[in-house]
PDB file of C-alpha atoms in Angstrom:
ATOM      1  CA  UNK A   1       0.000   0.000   0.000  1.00 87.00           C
ATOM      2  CA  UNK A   2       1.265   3.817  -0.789  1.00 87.00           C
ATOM      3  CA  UNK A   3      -0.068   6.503   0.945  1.00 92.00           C
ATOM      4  CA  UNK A   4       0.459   9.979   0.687  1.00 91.00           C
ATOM      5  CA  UNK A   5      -0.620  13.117   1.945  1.00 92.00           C
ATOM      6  CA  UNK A   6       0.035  16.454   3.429  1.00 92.00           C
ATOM      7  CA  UNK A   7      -1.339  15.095   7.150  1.00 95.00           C
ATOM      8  CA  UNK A   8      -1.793  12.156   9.111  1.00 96.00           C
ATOM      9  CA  UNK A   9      -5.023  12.425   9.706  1.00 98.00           C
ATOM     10  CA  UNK A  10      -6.396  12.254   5.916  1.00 98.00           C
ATOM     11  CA  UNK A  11      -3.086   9.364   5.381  1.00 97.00           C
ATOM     12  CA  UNK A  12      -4.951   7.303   7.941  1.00 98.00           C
ATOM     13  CA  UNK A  13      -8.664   7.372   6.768  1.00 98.00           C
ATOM     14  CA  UNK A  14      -7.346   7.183   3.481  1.00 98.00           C
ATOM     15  CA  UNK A  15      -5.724   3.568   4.615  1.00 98.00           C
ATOM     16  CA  UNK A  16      -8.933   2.548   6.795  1.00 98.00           C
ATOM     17  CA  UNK A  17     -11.026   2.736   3.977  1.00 98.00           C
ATOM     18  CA  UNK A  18      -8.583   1.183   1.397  1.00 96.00           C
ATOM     19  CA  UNK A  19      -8.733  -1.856   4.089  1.00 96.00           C
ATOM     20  CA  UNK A  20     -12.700  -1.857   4.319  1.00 96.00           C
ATOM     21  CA  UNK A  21     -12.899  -1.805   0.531  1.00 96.00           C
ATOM     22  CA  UNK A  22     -10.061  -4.715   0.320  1.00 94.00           C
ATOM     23  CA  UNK A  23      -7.609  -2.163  -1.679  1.00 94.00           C
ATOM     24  CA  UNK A  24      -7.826   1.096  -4.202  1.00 96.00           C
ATOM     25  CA  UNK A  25      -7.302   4.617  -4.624  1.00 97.00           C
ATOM     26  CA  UNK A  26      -9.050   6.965  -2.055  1.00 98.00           C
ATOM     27  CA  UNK A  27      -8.534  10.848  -1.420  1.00 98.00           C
ATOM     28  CA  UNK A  28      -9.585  12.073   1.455  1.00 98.00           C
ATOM     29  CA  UNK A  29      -9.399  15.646   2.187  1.00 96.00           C
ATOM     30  CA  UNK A  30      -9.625  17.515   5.506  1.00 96.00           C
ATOM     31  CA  UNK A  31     -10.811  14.966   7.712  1.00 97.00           C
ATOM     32  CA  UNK A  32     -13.093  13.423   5.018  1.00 98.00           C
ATOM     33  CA  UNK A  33     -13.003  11.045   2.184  1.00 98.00           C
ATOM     34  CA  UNK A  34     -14.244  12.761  -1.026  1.00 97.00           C
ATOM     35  CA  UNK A  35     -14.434   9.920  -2.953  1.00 97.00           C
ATOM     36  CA  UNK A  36     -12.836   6.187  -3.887  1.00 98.00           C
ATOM     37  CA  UNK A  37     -12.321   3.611  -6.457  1.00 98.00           C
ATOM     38  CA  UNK A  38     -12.816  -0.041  -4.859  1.00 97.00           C
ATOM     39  CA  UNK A  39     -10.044  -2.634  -6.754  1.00 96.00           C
ATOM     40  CA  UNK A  40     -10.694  -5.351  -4.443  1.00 94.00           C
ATOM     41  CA  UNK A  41      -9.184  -7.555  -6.507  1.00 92.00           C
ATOM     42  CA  UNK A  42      -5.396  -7.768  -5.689  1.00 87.00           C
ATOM     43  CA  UNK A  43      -5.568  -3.650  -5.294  1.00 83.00           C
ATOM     44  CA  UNK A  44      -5.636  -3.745  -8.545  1.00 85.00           C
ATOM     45  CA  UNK A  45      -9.149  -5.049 -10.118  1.00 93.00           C
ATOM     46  CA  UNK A  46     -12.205  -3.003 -10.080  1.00 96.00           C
ATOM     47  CA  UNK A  47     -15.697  -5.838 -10.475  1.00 93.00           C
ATOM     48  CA  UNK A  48     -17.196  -2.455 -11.603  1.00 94.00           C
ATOM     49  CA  UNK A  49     -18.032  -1.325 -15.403  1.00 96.00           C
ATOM     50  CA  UNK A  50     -15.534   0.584 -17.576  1.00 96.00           C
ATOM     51  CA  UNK A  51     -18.081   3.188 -17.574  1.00 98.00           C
ATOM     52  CA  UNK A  52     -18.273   3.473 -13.735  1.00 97.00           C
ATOM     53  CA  UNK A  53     -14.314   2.776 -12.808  1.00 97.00           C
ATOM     54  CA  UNK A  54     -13.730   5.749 -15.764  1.00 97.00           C
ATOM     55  CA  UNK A  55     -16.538   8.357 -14.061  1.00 98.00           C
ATOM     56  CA  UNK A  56     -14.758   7.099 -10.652  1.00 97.00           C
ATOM     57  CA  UNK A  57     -11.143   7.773 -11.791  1.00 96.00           C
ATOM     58  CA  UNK A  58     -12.012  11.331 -13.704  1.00 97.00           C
ATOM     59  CA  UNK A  59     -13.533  12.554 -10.318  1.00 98.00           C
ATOM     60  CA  UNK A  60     -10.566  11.461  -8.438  1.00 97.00           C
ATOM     61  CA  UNK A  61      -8.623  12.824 -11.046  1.00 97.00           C
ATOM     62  CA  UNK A  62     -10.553  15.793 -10.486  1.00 97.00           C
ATOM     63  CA  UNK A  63     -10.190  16.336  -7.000  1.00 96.00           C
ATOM     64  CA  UNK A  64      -6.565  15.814  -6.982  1.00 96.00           C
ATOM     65  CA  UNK A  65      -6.296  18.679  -9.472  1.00 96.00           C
ATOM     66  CA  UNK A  66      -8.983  21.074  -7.154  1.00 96.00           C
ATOM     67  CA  UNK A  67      -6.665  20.295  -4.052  1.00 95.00           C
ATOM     68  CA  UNK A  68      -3.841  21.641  -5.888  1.00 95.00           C
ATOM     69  CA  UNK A  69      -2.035  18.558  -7.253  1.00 94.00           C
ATOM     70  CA  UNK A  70       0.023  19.076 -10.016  1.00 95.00           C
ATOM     71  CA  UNK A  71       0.909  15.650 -11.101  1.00 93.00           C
ATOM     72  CA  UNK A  72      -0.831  15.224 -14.229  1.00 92.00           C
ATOM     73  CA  UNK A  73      -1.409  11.367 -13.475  1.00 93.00           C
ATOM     74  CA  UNK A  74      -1.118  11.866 -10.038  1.00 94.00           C
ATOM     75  CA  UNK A  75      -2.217   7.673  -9.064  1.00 92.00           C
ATOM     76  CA  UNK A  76      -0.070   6.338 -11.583  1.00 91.00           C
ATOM     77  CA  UNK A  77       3.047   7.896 -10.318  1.00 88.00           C
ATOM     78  CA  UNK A  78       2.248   6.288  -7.195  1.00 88.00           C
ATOM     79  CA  UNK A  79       1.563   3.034  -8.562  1.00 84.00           C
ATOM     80  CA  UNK A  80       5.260   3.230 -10.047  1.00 83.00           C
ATOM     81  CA  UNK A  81       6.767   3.663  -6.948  1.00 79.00           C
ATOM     82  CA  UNK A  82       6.010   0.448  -6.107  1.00 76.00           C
ATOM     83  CA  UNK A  83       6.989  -1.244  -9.409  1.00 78.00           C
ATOM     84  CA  UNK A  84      10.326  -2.838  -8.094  1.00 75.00           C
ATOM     85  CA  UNK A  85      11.246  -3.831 -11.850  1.00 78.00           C
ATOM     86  CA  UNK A  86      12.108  -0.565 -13.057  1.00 78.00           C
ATOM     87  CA  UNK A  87      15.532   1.064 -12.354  1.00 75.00           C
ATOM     88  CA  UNK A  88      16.467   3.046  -9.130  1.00 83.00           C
ATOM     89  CA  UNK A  89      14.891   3.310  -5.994  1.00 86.00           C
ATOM     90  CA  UNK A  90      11.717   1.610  -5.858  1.00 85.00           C
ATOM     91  CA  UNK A  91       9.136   0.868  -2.475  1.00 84.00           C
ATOM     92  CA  UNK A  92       8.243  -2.633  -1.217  1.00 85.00           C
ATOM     93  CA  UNK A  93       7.067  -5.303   0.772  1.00 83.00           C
ATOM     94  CA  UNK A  94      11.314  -5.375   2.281  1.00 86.00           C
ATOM     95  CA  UNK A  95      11.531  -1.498   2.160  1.00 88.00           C
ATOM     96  CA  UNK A  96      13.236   0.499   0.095  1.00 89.00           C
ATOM     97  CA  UNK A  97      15.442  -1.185  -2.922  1.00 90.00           C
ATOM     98  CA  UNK A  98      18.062  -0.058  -4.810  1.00 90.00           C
ATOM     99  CA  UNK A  99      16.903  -2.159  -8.564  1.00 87.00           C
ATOM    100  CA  UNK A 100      19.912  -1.564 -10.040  1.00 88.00           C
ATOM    101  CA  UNK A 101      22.081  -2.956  -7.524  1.00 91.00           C
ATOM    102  CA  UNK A 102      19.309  -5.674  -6.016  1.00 89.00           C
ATOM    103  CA  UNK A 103      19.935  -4.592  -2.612  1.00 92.00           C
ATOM    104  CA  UNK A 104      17.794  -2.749   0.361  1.00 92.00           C
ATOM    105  CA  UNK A 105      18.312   0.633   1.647  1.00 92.00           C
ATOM    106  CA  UNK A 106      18.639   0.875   4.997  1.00 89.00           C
ATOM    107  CA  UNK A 107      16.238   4.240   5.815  1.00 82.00           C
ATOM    108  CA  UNK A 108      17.735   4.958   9.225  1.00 82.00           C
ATOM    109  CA  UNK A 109      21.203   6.484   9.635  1.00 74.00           C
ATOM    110  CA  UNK A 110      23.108   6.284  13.155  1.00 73.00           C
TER     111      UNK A 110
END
């Protein structure tokens, strides 16, 4: 799962309801989520229409753009920073890994 945000707060709704739906891409905003895409299927599989998942994803899209995001595929850049197959750093299930030289980073620095 990658989460972020600009608070805590929204970062941990945000995860509660990507649990209750059994994974996909929710933006909350100010204490409230303003909207979701369920892909309970792996995180990855909507059971919904192509019609509905696309009106879901453009409104999404949509918010992320009225909250000031300037990413113009703001969920897909995500979704690649989990993608451990493409070079540099990349985020995991063993923390962060350097692809290129198939080894973990160690985060914390005595």
């Amino acid at each position: 799962m990658i989460v972020t945000g600009e608070n805590f707060e929204d970062m941990a709704l945000c995860v509660n309801e990507i649990r209750r739906l059994h994974g996909g891409i929710v933006v909350a905003y100010d204490g409230e989520i303003v909207g979701s895409l369920p892909l309970p299927f792996a995180g990855l599989l909507s059971v919904g229409s192509i019609e509905s998942v696309d009106a879901k994803l453009r409104f999404l899209h949509a918010m992320m753009d009225e909250m000031g995001c300037v990413l113009p595929s703001p969920f897909m850049t995500q979704s690649f920073l989990a993608l451990p197959v493409i070079p540099r750093l990349k985020i995991t299930d063993l923390g962060l890994v350097d692809v290129e030289k198939h080894e973990i980073i160690d985060v914390v620095r005595e």
